[in-house]
Amino acid sequence: MADPMGDIDILVSEVGPRDGLQSIATVMSLEAKKAWIDAEAAAGVREIEVGSFVPAKLLPQLADTAELVEHARTIPGLSVAVLVPNAKGAEAAIRAGAHKITLPLSVSETHSLANLRRSHEQVIDEAIAIATLIRALPAADRPHFEGSLSTAFGCTLEGAIPDAQIARLAAALMDAGCDEVGLSDTTGYADPRAVKHLIGLVRGVVGDGALTGIHLHNTRGLGLANALAALECGLTTLDASLGGLGGCPFAPGASGNIVTEDLVFMLEAMGLRTGIDIDRLLAVREIVTAALPDEEMYGFLPDAKLPLGFKPAHALEIV
């Protein structure tokens, strides 16, 4: 498929249908999920993480991921992303036709055992197996394979993680066959200085081209500040969730992804092109709130609205 970056400066990757829905008790209907994905894609979102290939008994909220991948693949220009916990999940993702597969590796081994029930060594073995599956496909059919360094900024179960351990695991993921690694603030512990430090640390191991994205939470109100720090370091992909839905069910207290609407507004106000129509993005909330009437939605822009005379990045003349 086409490069999701295309003619944009920053790729905003919507993770709400996966990270948002996995963290709430309500099971959104398949038709509502399809409507959500359709509306976001129509608003200009280029990449959506539509679900996760995990056992339905663990996360019944995501049991229809294969159907969502099949549906999302019919949307022109959309990169369809999924999360997988192991090689078995990757096999299902490949069968369904996902364009991007993310395998989380918690740099905290305690969290890894709670989240994936696997040690670091076992997760690396899964990464090797997934890379082998992908290499067996024709080049044109190979999904992009990302290894996500989860709990990279600290763990609610283990505390701070040593730099040397993070660097070692980043290198191990690339050696296993990942196309790139990503950073994930699973627990909402990050601050701007830590973001810049960790980006420098990991890029020093894997190279600039193998670290382009980051997944941030707004647990302590620093989500957009951390996103800005990542931009200043040259990252070009930022995960976000509509209405700030989400968190990690295996990291106590780690609620709240950064809000897609607020992030897109910040980027466009800074003159950075996202390709996303903000008014149409705000309208997507109506679909989600109608399907999840008991869930709280977050964000400042939906209440404050766009400033009078606001011009998106593509309409600005930047000198």
XYZ file of N, CA and C in Angstrom, residues 24-247:
672
model
N -11.773 -0.729 28.673
C -13.097 -0.482 29.232
C -13.894 -1.779 29.233
N -14.901 -1.828 30.093
C -15.691 -3.056 30.213
C -16.679 -3.223 29.065
N -17.184 -2.122 28.556
C -18.194 -2.184 27.489
C -17.593 -2.770 26.215
N -18.343 -3.641 25.574
C -17.927 -4.194 24.280
C -18.655 -3.421 23.181
N -17.909 -2.661 22.403
C -18.504 -1.898 21.308
C -18.876 -2.850 20.176
N -20.011 -2.605 19.556
C -20.463 -3.470 18.472
C -19.534 -3.355 17.265
N -19.499 -4.407 16.474
C -18.670 -4.416 15.267
C -19.088 -3.296 14.332
N -20.386 -3.074 14.171
C -20.847 -2.025 13.261
C -20.425 -0.644 13.743
N -20.456 -0.426 15.054
C -20.016 0.871 15.591
C -18.517 1.066 15.375
N -17.747 -0.006 15.548
C -16.305 0.093 15.303
C -16.025 0.426 13.848
N -16.739 -0.229 12.950
C -16.564 0.056 11.522
C -16.900 1.517 11.221
N -17.983 2.000 11.811
C -18.378 3.393 11.584
C -17.316 4.352 12.111
N -16.731 4.026 13.270
C -15.651 4.837 13.852
C -14.465 4.881 12.895
N -14.022 3.731 12.449
C -12.866 3.657 11.559
C -13.145 4.367 10.236
N -14.323 4.152 9.678
C -14.689 4.815 8.428
C -14.640 6.333 8.578
N -15.209 6.825 9.669
C -15.299 8.277 9.864
C -13.924 8.898 10.086
N -13.069 8.216 10.841
C -11.721 8.762 11.057
C -10.911 8.763 9.774
N -11.024 7.696 9.009
C -10.312 7.650 7.735
C -10.819 8.753 6.805
N -12.128 8.986 6.804
C -12.699 10.037 5.975
C -12.237 11.420 6.431
N -11.914 11.546 7.718
C -11.398 12.815 8.241
C -9.931 13.033 7.885
N -9.278 11.992 7.356
C -7.892 12.140 6.935
C -6.882 11.384 7.762
N -7.319 10.606 8.746
C -6.385 9.799 9.541
C -5.814 8.713 8.638
N -4.471 8.601 8.609
C -3.808 7.713 7.651
C -3.491 6.330 8.221
N -3.451 6.210 9.546
C -3.132 4.917 10.165
C -4.025 4.712 11.378
N -4.631 3.536 11.468
C -5.491 3.204 12.600
C -5.129 1.810 13.101
N -4.878 1.708 14.400
C -4.676 0.401 15.034
C -6.060 -0.123 15.390
N -6.540 -1.089 14.601
C -7.948 -1.477 14.684
C -8.233 -2.523 15.747
N -7.199 -3.156 16.288
C -7.443 -4.170 17.305
C -6.190 -4.932 17.653
N -6.395 -6.068 18.314
C -5.286 -6.905 18.758
C -5.699 -8.364 18.633
N -4.777 -9.183 18.160
C -5.061 -10.610 18.007
C -4.659 -11.338 19.286
N -5.524 -11.194 20.280
C -5.351 -11.864 21.567
C -6.550 -12.786 21.772
N -6.434 -13.790 22.646
C -7.575 -14.673 22.891
C -8.809 -13.896 23.346
N -9.955 -14.233 22.778
C -11.195 -13.524 23.096
C -11.556 -13.624 24.572
N -11.150 -14.727 25.224
C -11.483 -14.876 26.641
C -10.734 -13.864 27.497
N -9.584 -13.371 26.992
C -8.818 -12.368 27.731
C -9.335 -10.963 27.465
N -9.607 -10.659 26.203
C -10.100 -9.340 25.833
C -11.273 -9.489 24.856
N -12.455 -9.773 25.391
C -13.612 -9.932 24.512
C -13.927 -8.664 23.725
N -13.432 -7.516 24.217
C -13.671 -6.257 23.505
C -13.041 -6.264 22.117
N -12.022 -7.116 21.916
C -11.274 -7.110 20.657
C -11.445 -8.412 19.878
N -12.477 -9.161 20.174
C -12.657 -10.481 19.550
C -12.923 -10.406 18.055
N -13.338 -9.241 17.557
C -13.688 -9.102 16.145
C -12.587 -8.429 15.319
N -11.346 -8.510 15.789
C -10.256 -7.809 15.113
C -10.074 -8.264 13.667
N -10.187 -9.559 13.404
C -10.009 -10.041 12.034
C -11.026 -9.405 11.097
N -12.274 -9.317 11.542
C -13.304 -8.697 10.711
C -13.016 -7.213 10.485
N -12.473 -6.553 11.510
C -12.154 -5.135 11.369
C -10.994 -4.914 10.404
N -9.992 -5.783 10.452
C -8.888 -5.671 9.498
C -9.420 -5.819 8.082
N -10.249 -6.822 7.871
C -10.806 -7.059 6.541
C -11.578 -5.833 6.054
N -12.355 -5.242 6.952
C -13.123 -4.058 6.574
C -12.212 -2.862 6.310
N -11.271 -2.622 7.224
C -10.411 -1.447 7.107
C -9.543 -1.490 5.855
N -9.207 -2.692 5.416
C -8.384 -2.817 4.214
C -9.119 -2.342 2.954
N -10.420 -2.199 3.025
C -11.165 -1.713 1.861
C -11.108 -0.190 1.748
N -10.541 0.491 2.745
C -10.486 1.953 2.748
C -9.205 2.399 2.049
N -9.293 3.068 0.931
C -8.091 3.476 0.192
C -7.170 4.362 1.022
N -5.875 4.062 0.954
C -4.880 4.900 1.598
C -4.715 4.711 3.085
N -5.493 3.817 3.699
C -5.406 3.617 5.145
C -4.424 2.502 5.478
N -3.480 2.784 6.371
C -2.591 1.765 6.902
C -3.280 1.098 8.086
N -3.500 -0.208 7.993
C -4.242 -0.957 9.000
C -3.249 -1.629 9.947
N -3.249 -1.180 11.188
C -2.284 -1.666 12.179
C -2.975 -2.526 13.227
N -2.225 -3.487 13.773
C -2.728 -4.336 14.856
C -1.599 -4.618 15.836
N -1.984 -4.995 17.035
C -1.018 -5.445 18.041
C -1.147 -6.955 18.176
N -0.007 -7.632 18.354
C -0.023 -9.085 18.565
C 0.834 -9.418 19.777
N 0.448 -10.434 20.557
C 1.235 -10.796 21.732
C 2.293 -11.857 21.451
N 2.178 -12.516 20.290
C 3.069 -13.647 20.007
C 2.969 -14.019 18.528
N 3.703 -15.077 18.145
C 3.717 -15.510 16.749
C 2.353 -16.033 16.301
N 1.628 -16.675 17.193
C 0.289 -17.153 16.832
C -0.618 -15.988 16.448
N -0.540 -14.924 17.224
C -1.316 -13.732 16.897
C -0.861 -13.116 15.586
N 0.455 -13.151 15.337
C 0.982 -12.610 14.081
C 0.486 -13.415 12.886
N 0.393 -14.732 13.046
C -0.146 -15.568 11.960
C -1.571 -15.127 11.612
N -2.376 -14.882 12.635
C -3.752 -14.434 12.406
C -3.772 -13.056 11.757
N -2.869 -12.181 12.185
C -2.801 -10.837 11.618
C -2.402 -10.880 10.151
N -1.470 -11.750 9.819
C -1.032 -11.901 8.431
C -2.166 -12.455 7.579
N -2.872 -13.455 8.109
C -4.014 -14.011 7.365
C -5.071 -12.945 7.089
N -5.284 -12.090 8.066
C -6.307 -11.058 7.924
C -5.863 -9.950 6.970
N -4.544 -9.786 6.828
C -4.035 -8.790 5.897
C -3.608 -7.476 6.515
N -3.222 -7.473 7.796
C -2.775 -6.241 8.441
C -1.537 -5.682 7.735
N -1.496 -4.355 7.629
C -0.339 -3.703 7.014
C 0.813 -3.511 7.998
N 0.479 -3.410 9.272
C 1.496 -3.166 10.302
C 1.193 -4.035 11.515
N 2.237 -4.688 12.030
C 2.118 -5.558 13.196
C 3.051 -5.038 14.279
N 2.511 -4.844 15.467
C 3.326 -4.404 16.598
C 3.351 -5.487 17.669
N 4.557 -5.847 18.082
C 4.763 -6.790 19.188
C 5.283 -6.013 20.385
N 4.548 -5.984 21.506
C 5.051 -5.266 22.679
C 6.054 -6.096 23.466
N 7.143 -5.450 23.824
C 8.138 -6.057 24.713
C 8.294 -5.130 25.908
N 7.779 -5.531 27.035
C 7.908 -4.717 28.247
C 9.346 -4.781 28.740
N 9.987 -3.618 28.832
C 11.367 -3.609 29.321
C 11.416 -3.974 30.796
N 10.276 -3.854 31.477
C 10.118 -4.385 32.826
C 9.703 -5.852 32.706
N 10.554 -6.749 33.160
C 10.216 -8.165 33.016
C 9.014 -8.540 33.886
N 8.846 -7.859 35.004
C 7.683 -8.104 35.854
C 6.400 -7.795 35.090
N 6.397 -6.674 34.379
C 5.223 -6.309 33.592
C 5.046 -7.256 32.412
N 6.139 -7.692 31.815
C 6.056 -8.622 30.697
C 5.375 -9.918 31.120
N 5.713 -10.405 32.292
C 5.112 -11.643 32.788
C 3.629 -11.446 33.107
N 3.265 -10.234 33.574
C 1.858 -9.953 33.875
C 1.052 -9.725 32.610
N 1.673 -9.086 31.614
C 0.962 -8.674 30.409
C 0.924 -9.782 29.357
N 2.090 -10.361 29.054
C 2.186 -11.397 28.018
C 2.446 -12.795 28.575
N 2.716 -12.865 29.864
C 3.067 -14.137 30.511
C 4.330 -14.739 29.872
N 5.248 -13.859 29.514
C 6.498 -14.293 28.903
C 7.662 -13.467 29.429
N 8.814 -14.113 29.551
C 10.037 -13.434 29.937
C 10.586 -12.660 28.749
N 11.608 -11.856 28.985
C 12.246 -11.133 27.883
C 12.747 -12.099 26.811
N 13.411 -13.133 27.229
C 13.965 -14.093 26.277
C 12.849 -14.736 25.445
N 11.736 -15.039 26.076
C 10.629 -15.664 25.348
C 10.001 -14.694 24.343
N 9.911 -13.412 24.695
C 9.349 -12.432 23.762
C 10.280 -12.252 22.561
N 11.575 -12.222 22.804
C 12.529 -12.118 21.692
C 12.401 -13.336 20.779
N 12.192 -14.503 21.356
C 11.975 -15.706 20.538
C 10.719 -15.549 19.681
N 9.671 -14.949 20.241
C 8.452 -14.703 19.469
C 8.735 -13.726 18.321
N 9.558 -12.706 18.604
C 9.911 -11.736 17.565
C 10.650 -12.417 16.418
N 11.551 -13.321 16.747
C 12.283 -14.066 15.714
C 11.309 -14.895 14.876
N 10.368 -15.544 15.549
C 9.388 -16.367 14.838
C 8.509 -15.511 13.924
N 8.110 -14.326 14.395
C 7.275 -13.439 13.580
C 8.056 -12.951 12.366
N 9.295 -12.551 12.582
C 10.122 -12.090 11.465
C 10.310 -13.192 10.424
N 10.432 -14.417 10.886
C 10.565 -15.548 9.962
C 9.297 -15.731 9.135
N 8.138 -15.596 9.788
C 6.859 -15.673 9.071
C 6.771 -14.597 7.998
N 7.170 -13.392 8.350
C 7.060 -12.269 7.422
C 8.011 -12.439 6.237
N 9.233 -12.873 6.517
C 10.208 -13.043 5.434
C 9.788 -14.123 4.445
N 8.937 -15.044 4.876
C 8.478 -16.113 3.983
C 7.430 -15.623 2.986
N 6.911 -14.430 3.200
C 5.893 -13.877 2.306
C 6.550 -13.186 1.117
N 5.830 -13.060 0.010
C 6.321 -12.220 -1.092
C 6.559 -10.808 -0.586
N 7.571 -10.143 -1.091
C 7.963 -8.825 -0.578
C 6.792 -7.848 -0.534
N 5.940 -7.884 -1.549
C 4.825 -6.939 -1.617
C 3.755 -7.203 -0.560
N 3.752 -8.390 0.025
C 2.720 -8.764 0.995
C 3.201 -8.691 2.442
N 4.427 -8.289 2.646
C 4.979 -8.298 4.006
C 4.497 -7.104 4.825
N 3.897 -7.345 5.987
C 3.524 -6.221 6.857
C 4.759 -5.601 7.492
N 4.640 -4.340 7.850
C 5.704 -3.661 8.595
C 5.706 -4.218 10.009
N 6.880 -4.504 10.538
C 6.989 -5.174 11.843
C 7.699 -4.266 12.839
N 6.942 -3.845 13.848
C 7.478 -2.973 14.889
C 7.558 -3.715 16.221
N 8.667 -3.552 16.896
C 8.800 -4.022 18.264
C 8.650 -2.832 19.196
N 7.652 -2.859 20.062
C 7.382 -1.722 20.941
C 8.019 -1.945 22.311
N 8.838 -0.987 22.726
C 9.477 -1.049 24.043
C 8.502 -0.470 25.069
N 7.690 -1.344 25.655
C 6.672 -0.920 26.612
C 7.297 -0.658 27.983
N 6.590 0.086 28.802
C 7.046 0.508 30.142
C 8.439 1.123 30.076
N 8.767 1.766 28.954
C 10.124 2.269 28.755
C 10.485 3.387 29.718
N 9.491 4.107 30.216
C 9.775 5.246 31.084
C 9.582 4.918 32.572
N 9.310 3.647 32.845
C 9.118 3.224 34.217
C 7.909 2.323 34.332
N 7.880 1.541 35.402
C 6.855 0.510 35.560
C 6.180 0.639 36.920
N 4.863 0.540 36.936
C 4.130 0.604 38.201
C 4.416 -0.606 39.082
N 4.954 -1.662 38.504
C 5.241 -2.877 39.258
C 6.703 -2.988 39.660
N 7.583 -2.336 38.887
C 9.017 -2.526 39.092
C 9.787 -1.224 39.293
N 9.179 -0.092 38.947
C 9.874 1.190 39.075
C 10.701 1.520 37.850
N 11.774 2.284 38.070
C 12.637 2.711 36.967
C 13.374 1.518 36.372
N 13.551 1.562 35.055
C 14.255 0.499 34.341
C 15.625 1.027 33.911
N 16.702 0.294 34.171
C 18.042 0.778 33.815
C 18.197 1.017 32.317
N 18.923 2.081 31.973
C 19.177 2.397 30.570
C 19.796 1.221 29.827
N 20.730 0.552 30.468
C 21.438 -0.544 29.803
C 20.467 -1.654 29.400
N 19.464 -1.893 30.224
C 18.476 -2.929 29.906
C 17.614 -2.515 28.723
N 17.206 -1.251 28.687
C 16.406 -0.745 27.576
C 17.194 -0.828 26.281
N 18.440 -0.400 26.316
C 19.287 -0.428 25.123
C 19.496 -1.861 24.635
N 19.727 -2.767 25.562
C 19.953 -4.173 25.188
C 18.723 -4.765 24.509
N 17.546 -4.467 25.040
C 16.323 -5.027 24.473
C 15.980 -4.384 23.130
N 16.273 -3.103 22.972
C 16.064 -2.451 21.674
C 16.927 -3.123 20.613
N 18.185 -3.365 20.943
C 19.086 -4.030 19.999
C 18.618 -5.453 19.716
N 18.108 -6.131 20.738
C 17.661 -7.515 20.559
C 16.457 -7.587 19.618
N 15.555 -6.618 19.708
C 14.401 -6.601 18.808
C 14.832 -6.408 17.360
N 15.770 -5.500 17.133
C 16.248 -5.287 15.766
C 16.997 -6.516 15.259
N 17.796 -7.119 16.118
C 18.518 -8.337 15.720
C 17.551 -9.479 15.414
N 16.400 -9.458 16.092
C 15.398 -10.510 15.878
C 14.691 -10.368 14.531
N 14.773 -9.182 13.924
C 14.168 -9.000 12.619
C 13.094 -7.933 12.528
N 12.933 -7.116 13.572
C 11.969 -6.022 13.504
C 12.434 -4.976 12.491
N 11.486 -4.308 11.859
C 11.813 -3.215 10.950
C 12.155 -1.949 11.719
N 11.557 -1.802 12.886
C 11.827 -0.642 13.727
C 11.390 -0.943 15.155
N 11.800 -0.087 16.065
C 11.308 -0.160 17.440
C 10.537 1.122 17.735
N 9.614 1.037 18.671
C 8.877 2.209 19.119
C 8.992 2.323 20.627
N 8.771 3.513 21.147
C 8.794 3.740 22.592
C 7.367 3.886 23.098
N 7.089 3.282 24.234
C 5.747 3.355 24.802
C 5.800 3.735 26.273
N 5.104 4.821 26.603
C 4.978 5.251 27.997
C 3.741 4.590 28.598
N 3.808 3.289 28.720
C 2.683 2.467 29.154
C 2.066 2.953 30.459
N 2.894 3.445 31.354
C 2.444 3.773 32.704
C 2.221 5.261 32.932
N 2.476 6.085 31.920
C 2.296 7.521 32.092
C 3.340 8.165 32.979
N 4.541 7.583 33.014
C 5.609 8.113 33.867
C 6.494 9.144 33.170
N 6.387 9.282 31.853
C 7.332 10.103 31.095
C 7.212 11.592 31.401
N 8.312 12.297 31.210
C 8.347 13.753 31.219
C 9.214 14.175 30.029
N 9.148 15.440 29.600
C 9.875 15.837 28.390
C 11.373 15.527 28.410
N 12.005 15.739 29.540
C 13.443 15.436 29.596
C 13.689 13.950 29.413
N 12.861 13.111 30.038
C 13.016 11.663 29.906
C 12.758 11.218 28.470
N 11.792 11.860 27.803
C 11.510 11.520 26.407
C 12.739 11.774 25.546
N 13.331 12.945 25.701
C 14.512 13.281 24.896
C 15.683 12.351 25.221
N 15.841 12.037 26.500
C 16.931 11.145 26.897
C 16.769 9.763 26.288
N 15.551 9.225 26.385
C 15.345 7.856 25.933
C 15.413 7.748 24.403
N 14.925 8.760 23.715
C 15.050 8.753 22.254
C 16.516 8.736 21.856
N 17.314 9.554 22.506
C 18.744 9.573 22.215
C 19.409 8.252 22.536
N 19.035 7.660 23.664
C 19.616 6.380 24.077
C 19.325 5.287 23.052
N 18.055 5.152 22.678
C 17.663 4.063 21.780
C 18.169 4.305 20.365
N 18.114 5.542 19.904
C 18.645 5.824 18.568
C 20.150 5.578 18.496
N 20.817 5.749 19.622
C 22.248 5.465 19.648
C 22.547 3.994 19.431
N 21.545 3.154 19.667
C 21.699 1.708 19.503
C 21.165 1.233 18.152
N 19.980 1.721 17.762
C 19.317 1.180 16.565
C 19.429 2.083 15.348
N 19.856 3.330 15.549
C 19.927 4.283 14.443
C 18.673 5.130 14.353
N 18.792 6.323 13.762
C 17.666 7.253 13.696
C 16.493 6.676 12.925
N 16.774 5.975 11.826
C 15.710 5.482 10.966
C 14.885 4.365 11.568
N 15.389 3.733 12.617
C 14.686 2.605 13.237
C 13.888 3.013 14.471
N 13.825 4.312 14.766
C 12.967 4.816 15.841
C 12.305 6.090 15.340
N 11.046 5.977 14.930
C 10.323 7.129 14.399
C 9.048 7.441 15.165
N 8.607 6.530 16.043
C 7.317 6.718 16.688
C 7.329 6.533 18.187
N 6.298 7.093 18.828
C 6.182 7.002 20.284
C 4.705 6.939 20.669
N 4.433 6.181 21.725
C 3.076 5.998 22.255
C 3.064 6.610 23.652
N 2.265 7.661 23.830
C 2.277 8.411 25.078
C 0.922 8.372 25.777
N 0.961 8.450 27.099
C -0.252 8.580 27.899
C -0.259 9.950 28.569
N -1.433 10.360 28.997
C -1.590 11.671 29.628
C -1.928 11.524 31.107
N -1.481 10.439 31.697
C -1.858 10.082 33.066
C -1.595 11.204 34.056
N -0.495 11.924 33.888
C -0.132 13.005 34.805
C -0.131 14.369 34.116
N -0.870 14.467 33.017
C -1.046 15.755 32.360
C 0.103 16.217 31.484
N 1.053 15.332 31.188
C 2.225 15.733 30.408
C 2.209 15.183 28.981
N 1.082 14.653 28.546
C 1.043 13.999 27.244
C 1.485 14.872 26.089
N 0.903 16.066 25.948
C 1.263 16.935 24.830
C 2.657 17.514 24.995
N 3.073 17.787 26.229
C 4.449 18.261 26.458
C 5.444 17.191 26.019
N 5.125 15.942 26.315
C 6.002 14.848 25.902
C 5.996 14.667 24.384
N 4.824 14.873 23.767
C 4.746 14.792 22.308
C 5.613 15.871 21.673
N 5.580 17.066 22.227
C 6.401 18.153 21.699
C 7.885 17.822 21.832
N 8.267 17.232 22.958
C 9.667 16.834 23.135
C 10.070 15.802 22.090
N 9.171 14.868 21.785
C 9.457 13.859 20.763
C 9.615 14.497 19.390
N 8.771 15.484 19.089
C 8.884 16.197 17.819
C 10.222 16.908 17.715
N 10.653 17.507 18.801
C 11.929 18.235 18.801
C 13.105 17.302 18.562
N 12.907 16.017 18.850
C 13.955 15.016 18.596
C 13.844 14.409 17.199
N 12.832 14.818 16.447
C 12.713 14.349 15.080
C 11.785 13.175 14.857
N 11.047 12.731 15.876
C 10.094 11.645 15.654
C 8.939 12.149 14.788
N 8.401 11.267 13.980
C 7.379 11.674 13.003
C 6.066 10.909 13.132
N 5.985 9.946 14.041
C 4.738 9.213 14.261
C 4.354 9.308 15.736
N 3.137 9.765 15.994
C 2.631 9.905 17.356
C 1.318 9.153 17.479
N 1.246 8.236 18.437
C -0.004 7.530 18.723
C -0.927 8.428 19.539
N -2.217 8.282 19.327
C -3.207 9.016 20.114
C -4.526 8.268 20.040
N -5.422 8.591 20.970
C -6.718 7.909 21.033
C -7.838 8.942 21.079
N -8.833 8.743 20.251
C -9.968 9.656 20.226
C -10.567 9.774 21.626
N -10.733 11.001 22.069
C -11.316 11.228 23.391
C -10.434 10.797 24.539
N -9.181 10.420 24.243
C -8.271 9.986 25.301
C -8.627 8.651 25.915
N -9.441 7.862 25.224
C -9.802 6.549 25.747
C -8.559 5.675 25.867
N -8.508 4.873 26.921
C -7.483 3.848 26.966
C -6.536 3.918 28.138
N -5.574 3.026 28.078
C -4.601 2.840 29.135
C -4.096 1.422 29.038
